[in-house]
Each structure stands twice: as C-alpha cells, then as structure tokens.
Amino acid sequence: MKAIYLFLGLCLTSMVVFAQSESKSRSGVSKQRKSISIPMQADRWEFAPQKAEFVTYKNVQGMKLLPKSGPVVLKDFIFSDGTIEFDVEQTESTFVGVYFRWQNAMESEFVYLRAQRVNNAKAIDAIQYAPIIGGVNMWDMLPLFQGPALIKEKEWNHIKLVVSELQMRVYVNNNAHSTLEIPRLEGNTKQGTIAFEGPAVYANLIVKPGEIEGLSTTEGIDLTNHDSRYIRSWAVTKPDSLPMGRELLNVKAFPTKETSWESIQSERQGLVNLTRMYGKSDSRRYVWLKTTIKAKSDLIRQVRMGFSDEVWVMLNGNPVYVDKNLYGAILMKPPFGRCSIENTSFTLPLKAGDNELLIGVANSFYGWGVIARFDNLDDIELAEK
C-alpha cells in the first residue's frame, strides 16, 4: 500500500512540475510577443534628408518630424494584428498621424489627427481613419470614419490602435471609451510596417503583436445591407480625360454602341468605389455609370445621392440633374465636401418599362465614387448582380 501511495505521489509531483514548466514556457512565449518597444533612432527609420531629427524631448527619446517630411517608415518590421501605442505632440497646426500595414505610398491604412482642432472636444473631424488605396487618401469618401477627440496642445497625446484583422478601435489620451470604432478596415493590405507623418515629436512607440483585447476578427455589421433601396449593380466605362473648364454634356462625350462596359458592385454603405477600381486621378477624368430601372407605370421617384466630385445624371437619354461637390468651393456639399448620402437629392421621371440611368462622374481630387438610393421601391425594380 505504501508503494502505491509513493507511486501516486511521484506521479502528482511530476504533473505539477510539468504544468509549472508548461506554464512558464507559455508565459515566456506570451511575454516574448507581448510588447515590442521601437527605438526612436535614425538607423531604424527611412526618411528624407533633413526631415527627421532624433532628440531627447521631455526626458524621453523622440523622433521629431519637420514640415513636409513625408512618411517616415520603420525599417524591417511587419505588423498585421495587435496593438500600436505611441505619444505625439504636434509642432504645427496641421495633420499628424500613423500608418500601419504600410506596403508603400500606394497601399496602407492611416489614422491621423487634425491638429487644427486642438482643445476642441466637439469637433466632429478631429480624428480620422482613412485607407490609402492606389495612392489616394480616402478621407473624403468615408466621413463615417471620423470623430471628435480632445487633442491637447503643447502636451503629449497618447494614441492607441487595436487592430484585429478586419476591425479596429482607436483610443485617445487613455480614454476608457474608444474614439473611433471601425467595423471594417477598407485598405487592400493585410500586413506591413508602421510609418509616421506630420510635424510633431513622436515617442514611446510600443507594439503588442496579437494583443487584440477581445475585438472580433470578422467585419462588423453594415446596416445598409438591409436597405434594398440602394442601387448596387452598375456597369462602368474606362476613365477618360476631361480638361478643366469642360462639361460632359457640352462636349457630348456620351457612351456609344461601341463603348465597352465592365460590371461594378457597390461596397459597404452603398458606395460605388471608383478609386478602388481605377486608382488616382492625376488630372481631371471621368467615367459613365449605367444601370436599368424597371417601372410598372409612368411615375416619379426621389433619389438621394452622395458623390465626389462632379456628376451629370441622364435618364433615357435626357439630362435630369447636374451638380458638383468640390471641397473648399462654393458648391461644396454637406457634410464638408465629403461623399455622403446627405449630399443631394433629385427626382427621376420614370416611364413604364425599362429606364436607362446614366451617371457621368468626374474626379480630380482625392477619392471618387457615388452612392444612390431611392426613397422607396414601390412599383419599380432595380438591376441585380
């Protein structure tokens, strides 16, 4: 009997030792991945000559970016998911921010502060998330991804990003509540390095790979998915040049029987994202969008539309609406020149049977695309995918 007890005791001791060893091993792995402190040293960063200084500022090692520095990129680093934290104190009233999943200047994700909004906790655009797609900052196409934040002047601002595959939360100055909640990251990249841009001192950069704080890895809900009034299925032409001062209806640059078309579907929020399809417009250019609306009888329907930058709407070959949404100009639409379903509305006089809806869209400034939604679908049918 004593031998049996001794044997059981040895087994239990071995199990405890193994469990402790396994716990230490796992703890060691966790600690190894838990926190990476990135030094603000010149040899760790790529930057243009005389555009970055590495200084001791307020008793911490910092990186001071000068005006028009461009992105300053962390060397030999890959980030996909986890937590990014840093402190930033802006030196001028302009934009300062962090890129992540940075592949190059054409493709990355970007979160930035509008330092012009310092000490204004109610400014709706104090902080913004915007993907960089094809070299285009999509800030003007995604107004839902901006919000208020109390940005402190002449003090450190602590920024924390929690990135979990398709979702992200952003915290400012240790607030317990997230400042931004992004249900779906819209960039094309899944991993990449980190970069900073904007005149400021950056310090205390810490990355915690895999630390997602319980945030879901799948995309969040898009409530417009339940709204059948959005026009989601279109055909689109290839972009063509439209010199400044010329109008589509005046130059009669209409599609012909020989025009080639390609299918395009709206993305989240009903956005027909022409930037993702055609990239950056280095000069003013346009496309035509086309869809078919079937009506049971002659009737009039209201359409709400968001757009950037200019539109020419035609129904069955006749112009019905022309407008511009030019940021900083008299014709800028609310909200603040962004593409939003709030931009405008107009009526469509539909005839019984099939109706061809054409929308010419021109762009020369940041992102481009349209959102179109009927007031109701009584007695009409929209084209399907």
XYZ file of C-alpha atoms in Angstrom:
385
model
C 0.000 0.000 0.000
C 2.843 2.383 0.864
C 4.357 1.643 -2.528
C 1.092 2.583 -4.245
C 0.882 5.873 -2.312
C 4.511 6.613 -3.136
C 3.887 5.924 -6.822
C 0.824 8.193 -6.881
C 2.748 10.908 -5.080
C 5.546 10.792 -7.621
C 3.000 10.982 -10.466
C 1.294 14.013 -8.950
C 4.621 15.723 -8.352
C 5.647 15.103 -11.946
C 2.343 16.504 -13.203
C 2.751 19.649 -11.099
C 6.323 20.144 -12.283
C 5.258 19.599 -15.902
C 2.344 22.026 -15.549
C 4.590 24.659 -13.999
C 7.157 24.124 -16.731
C 4.474 24.352 -19.417
C 3.050 27.469 -17.757
C 6.476 29.110 -17.710
C 7.013 28.112 -21.318
C 3.711 29.597 -22.392
C 4.313 32.646 -20.233
C 7.692 33.073 -21.855
C 6.177 32.944 -25.331
C 3.449 35.366 -24.300
C 5.965 37.787 -22.833
C 8.114 37.475 -25.910
C 5.179 38.561 -28.101
C 3.532 40.855 -25.610
C 5.441 44.078 -26.018
C 7.982 45.422 -28.503
C 9.490 48.821 -27.774
C 10.588 50.506 -31.001
C 13.591 52.820 -30.526
C 13.467 56.297 -32.000
C 16.898 56.000 -33.573
C 17.944 57.121 -37.043
C 19.129 53.674 -38.133
C 15.653 52.204 -37.571
C 13.782 54.608 -39.851
C 13.738 55.606 -43.508
C 13.345 59.349 -44.051
C 14.215 62.132 -46.469
C 17.397 64.102 -45.716
C 16.985 66.819 -43.100
C 13.331 65.900 -42.490
C 13.685 63.998 -39.207
C 15.626 64.687 -36.025
C 16.206 62.220 -33.202
C 16.097 64.107 -29.947
C 15.625 63.834 -26.222
C 12.383 65.667 -25.579
C 10.746 65.993 -22.167
C 13.138 63.345 -20.867
C 12.232 60.717 -23.471
C 13.848 59.630 -26.708
C 11.794 61.018 -29.571
C 11.642 61.447 -33.312
C 10.869 64.980 -34.482
C 9.430 65.217 -37.975
C 9.803 68.518 -39.762
C 7.240 70.099 -42.121
C 6.731 68.266 -45.415
C 8.665 65.290 -44.135
C 6.524 62.799 -45.994
C 6.036 59.370 -44.426
C 8.910 58.233 -42.200
C 8.921 54.438 -42.348
C 10.040 51.870 -39.765
C 12.608 49.506 -41.282
C 12.423 45.702 -41.279
C 9.153 45.369 -39.401
C 5.926 43.515 -40.169
C 2.660 44.219 -38.369
C -0.678 42.593 -39.095
C -2.774 42.487 -35.921
C -2.360 43.686 -32.360
C -1.913 46.953 -30.505
C 0.083 50.034 -31.504
C 0.641 52.751 -28.881
C 2.644 55.955 -29.034
C 2.804 59.538 -27.795
C 2.709 62.521 -30.116
C 2.998 66.268 -29.588
C 2.300 68.315 -32.698
C 4.587 71.249 -33.500
C 2.304 72.879 -36.079
C -1.458 73.126 -36.610
C -1.767 70.548 -39.352
C -2.166 66.798 -39.818
C -0.174 64.234 -37.833
C -0.713 60.521 -37.989
C 0.359 56.903 -38.110
C 0.291 54.449 -40.996
C 0.068 50.722 -40.359
C 0.112 47.691 -42.639
C 2.196 50.025 -44.808
C 3.340 48.373 -48.036
C 4.329 51.555 -49.825
C 2.962 55.023 -50.544
C 0.239 53.440 -52.667
C -1.248 50.973 -50.167
C -1.670 51.211 -46.386
C -4.023 52.120 -43.546
C -3.878 55.563 -41.911
C -5.118 57.160 -38.684
C -4.443 60.847 -38.178
C -5.256 63.859 -36.039
C -6.298 67.224 -37.372
C -4.149 69.329 -35.080
C -6.153 72.404 -36.084
C -8.813 71.031 -33.714
C -6.710 71.210 -30.526
C -8.668 71.787 -27.311
C -11.968 71.302 -29.156
C -13.643 68.179 -27.827
C -16.704 68.663 -30.039
C -15.003 68.928 -33.434
C -16.530 66.104 -35.468
C -13.401 65.703 -37.610
C -10.627 65.854 -35.009
C -9.527 62.295 -35.768
C -9.901 60.269 -38.951
C -9.289 56.764 -40.230
C -8.713 56.527 -43.979
C -7.289 53.733 -46.107
C -4.694 54.608 -48.718
C -5.863 52.915 -51.922
C -3.919 53.294 -55.133
C -2.067 56.231 -53.609
C -5.310 58.005 -52.650
C -6.188 59.037 -49.097
C -9.892 58.124 -48.943
C -10.818 60.649 -46.236
C -13.416 62.366 -48.413
C -15.223 59.116 -49.239
C -15.609 57.785 -45.693
C -16.978 60.534 -43.414
C -18.343 57.908 -41.024
C -14.756 57.130 -40.044
C -14.004 60.461 -38.388
C -14.971 61.730 -34.963
C -14.357 64.056 -32.029
C -11.308 63.832 -29.783
C -9.787 66.169 -27.215
C -6.356 66.847 -28.698
C -4.080 68.585 -26.225
C -1.847 71.467 -27.251
C 1.835 71.583 -26.251
C 1.406 68.280 -24.430
C 1.786 64.612 -25.242
C -1.252 62.959 -26.784
C -1.376 59.211 -26.220
C -2.752 57.238 -29.164
C -3.682 53.563 -29.048
C -4.800 51.439 -32.004
C -6.251 47.965 -31.521
C -6.229 46.151 -34.865
C -7.951 42.786 -35.268
C -7.869 41.581 -38.875
C -10.873 43.478 -40.290
C -11.782 45.673 -37.318
C -10.090 48.460 -35.369
C -10.649 50.605 -32.302
C -8.768 53.831 -31.611
C -8.292 55.402 -28.173
C -7.032 58.926 -27.475
C -5.368 60.062 -24.237
C -6.178 56.942 -22.243
C -9.920 57.412 -22.532
C -11.699 54.238 -21.446
C -14.077 54.601 -24.381
C -12.849 54.215 -27.941
C -12.770 57.378 -30.032
C -13.187 55.518 -33.316
C -14.701 52.097 -33.961
C -14.053 50.862 -37.481
C -16.277 47.869 -38.359
C -14.241 47.057 -41.453
C -10.780 48.234 -42.410
C -11.078 49.264 -46.051
C -7.470 49.101 -47.204
C -6.106 46.472 -49.570
C -3.223 45.430 -47.294
C -3.276 42.762 -44.589
C 0.196 43.363 -43.190
C 3.086 45.766 -43.465
C 5.239 48.103 -41.445
C 4.484 51.288 -39.474
C 5.152 54.885 -40.513
C 4.553 58.388 -39.160
C 3.831 61.630 -40.977
C 3.292 65.236 -39.930
C 5.252 67.890 -37.995
C 5.396 66.588 -34.435
C 7.531 64.753 -31.908
C 6.752 61.025 -31.715
C 7.859 58.876 -28.791
C 7.193 55.760 -26.709
C 6.216 53.569 -29.654
C 5.175 50.160 -28.358
C 3.736 47.332 -30.456
C 1.986 44.299 -28.975
C 1.525 41.722 -31.737
C -1.601 39.619 -31.351
C -2.981 41.692 -28.458
C -6.470 42.438 -29.833
C -8.278 42.886 -26.497
C -11.210 40.690 -27.463
C -12.021 42.633 -30.624
C -13.680 40.463 -33.277
C -11.589 39.420 -36.262
C -14.577 39.459 -38.636
C -16.088 42.597 -40.119
C -18.853 44.365 -38.236
C -22.373 44.857 -39.483
C -23.233 47.272 -42.289
C -26.815 48.354 -41.672
C -27.248 49.389 -45.302
C -27.120 45.686 -46.201
C -30.728 45.545 -45.021
C -31.791 48.505 -47.155
C -32.919 47.374 -50.603
C -33.331 50.964 -51.845
C -29.638 51.340 -52.697
C -28.646 50.949 -56.347
C -25.844 48.406 -56.054
C -25.332 46.913 -59.520
C -23.814 49.058 -62.249
C -21.807 48.916 -65.440
C -18.892 51.327 -65.796
C -16.726 52.635 -68.641
C -12.976 53.090 -68.529
C -11.775 56.549 -67.385
C -11.179 59.233 -69.969
C -9.691 62.727 -69.755
C -11.897 65.769 -69.151
C -9.871 69.007 -69.150
C -10.753 71.638 -66.568
C -13.477 74.008 -67.726
C -15.179 71.441 -69.937
C -18.508 69.785 -69.118
C -19.619 66.324 -70.198
C -22.939 67.491 -71.592
C -21.262 70.245 -73.608
C -18.572 68.068 -75.156
C -21.174 65.348 -75.794
C -18.867 62.614 -74.539
C -21.721 60.131 -74.284
C -21.387 56.345 -74.468
C -21.972 54.768 -77.879
C -22.789 51.267 -79.088
C -19.047 50.639 -79.307
C -18.406 51.653 -75.690
C -17.097 48.780 -73.557
C -18.573 48.268 -70.106
C -17.441 46.432 -67.000
C -19.559 45.376 -64.023
C -19.073 47.087 -60.674
C -20.880 46.475 -57.381
C -21.294 48.871 -54.511
C -19.288 48.313 -51.337
C -20.331 48.962 -47.746
C -22.649 51.939 -47.192
C -23.744 51.577 -50.823
C -20.540 53.216 -52.115
C -19.592 52.625 -55.742
C -15.859 52.925 -55.144
C -14.241 54.126 -58.351
C -10.922 54.743 -56.591
C -10.518 51.071 -55.763
C -11.195 50.198 -59.394
C -9.288 52.965 -61.190
C -6.892 54.464 -58.661
C -5.673 58.038 -58.503
C -6.717 60.789 -60.907
C -3.568 62.797 -61.646
C -5.725 65.113 -63.747
C -9.471 65.536 -64.201
C -11.067 62.458 -65.737
C -14.492 60.864 -65.942
C -16.419 57.609 -66.299
C -20.014 56.740 -67.058
C -22.057 54.501 -64.765
C -25.093 52.706 -66.171
C -27.970 50.714 -64.712
C -31.545 49.780 -65.615
C -34.666 50.597 -63.608
C -37.921 48.859 -64.464
C -41.174 50.702 -63.646
C -44.698 49.249 -63.709
C -46.108 52.548 -64.972
C -45.136 56.163 -65.562
C -44.153 57.522 -62.159
C -41.793 59.866 -60.328
C -39.314 58.720 -57.714
C -36.935 60.633 -55.464
C -33.253 59.676 -55.381
C -30.788 60.634 -52.672
C -27.194 60.703 -53.803
C -23.687 61.096 -52.449
C -20.906 61.823 -54.908
C -17.367 63.047 -55.431
C -16.529 65.216 -57.279
C -18.925 66.028 -60.166
C -21.991 64.314 -61.652
C -24.130 64.503 -64.776
C -27.303 62.408 -64.462
C -29.237 61.287 -67.527
C -32.430 59.245 -67.772
C -33.388 57.649 -71.076
C -31.034 59.992 -72.900
C -32.247 63.189 -71.237
C -30.314 65.224 -68.632
C -32.141 65.374 -65.293
C -29.516 66.581 -62.804
C -26.044 68.181 -62.829
C -24.033 69.108 -59.738
C -20.593 69.459 -58.155
C -19.248 68.594 -54.718
C -15.907 70.392 -54.668
C -14.155 70.596 -51.310
C -13.405 74.175 -50.275
C -15.504 75.672 -53.090
C -18.912 77.358 -53.111
C -20.507 74.187 -54.489
C -19.169 72.043 -51.626
C -21.957 69.830 -50.283
C -22.613 68.958 -46.650
C -21.029 67.334 -44.774
C -17.930 69.429 -45.536
C -17.428 68.195 -49.076
C -17.366 64.514 -48.162
C -19.198 61.882 -50.210
C -22.352 61.124 -48.235
C -25.973 60.203 -48.853
C -26.637 63.631 -47.331
C -25.119 65.414 -50.356
C -28.177 65.922 -52.526
C -31.478 64.607 -53.892
C -33.419 64.865 -57.160
C -36.421 63.302 -58.910
C -36.463 60.748 -61.715
C -39.472 60.781 -64.087
C -39.629 57.067 -64.906
C -41.635 55.681 -67.809
C -43.398 52.329 -67.857
C -40.933 49.542 -68.658
C -37.139 49.731 -68.721
C -35.368 53.009 -67.953
C -31.663 53.573 -68.598
C -29.981 55.616 -65.870
C -26.590 57.087 -66.780
C -24.377 58.986 -64.365
C -21.217 60.686 -65.543
C -18.733 61.039 -62.679
C -15.644 63.266 -62.859
C -12.755 63.461 -60.400
C -9.559 65.422 -59.842
C -9.332 65.496 -56.024
C -8.704 62.525 -53.702
C -11.339 59.748 -53.822
C -14.191 59.349 -56.274
C -17.454 57.456 -56.430
C -21.205 57.678 -55.888
C -23.924 56.435 -53.549
C -27.508 56.299 -54.882
C -30.683 55.358 -53.003
C -34.358 55.610 -53.925
C -36.931 56.979 -51.487
C -38.942 53.770 -51.971
C -39.180 50.876 -54.412
C -42.953 50.785 -54.873
C -43.697 49.651 -58.439
C -40.058 49.689 -59.535
C -37.324 47.051 -59.809
C -33.563 47.590 -59.693
C -30.964 45.668 -61.654
C -29.460 42.790 -59.686
C -25.972 41.340 -59.664
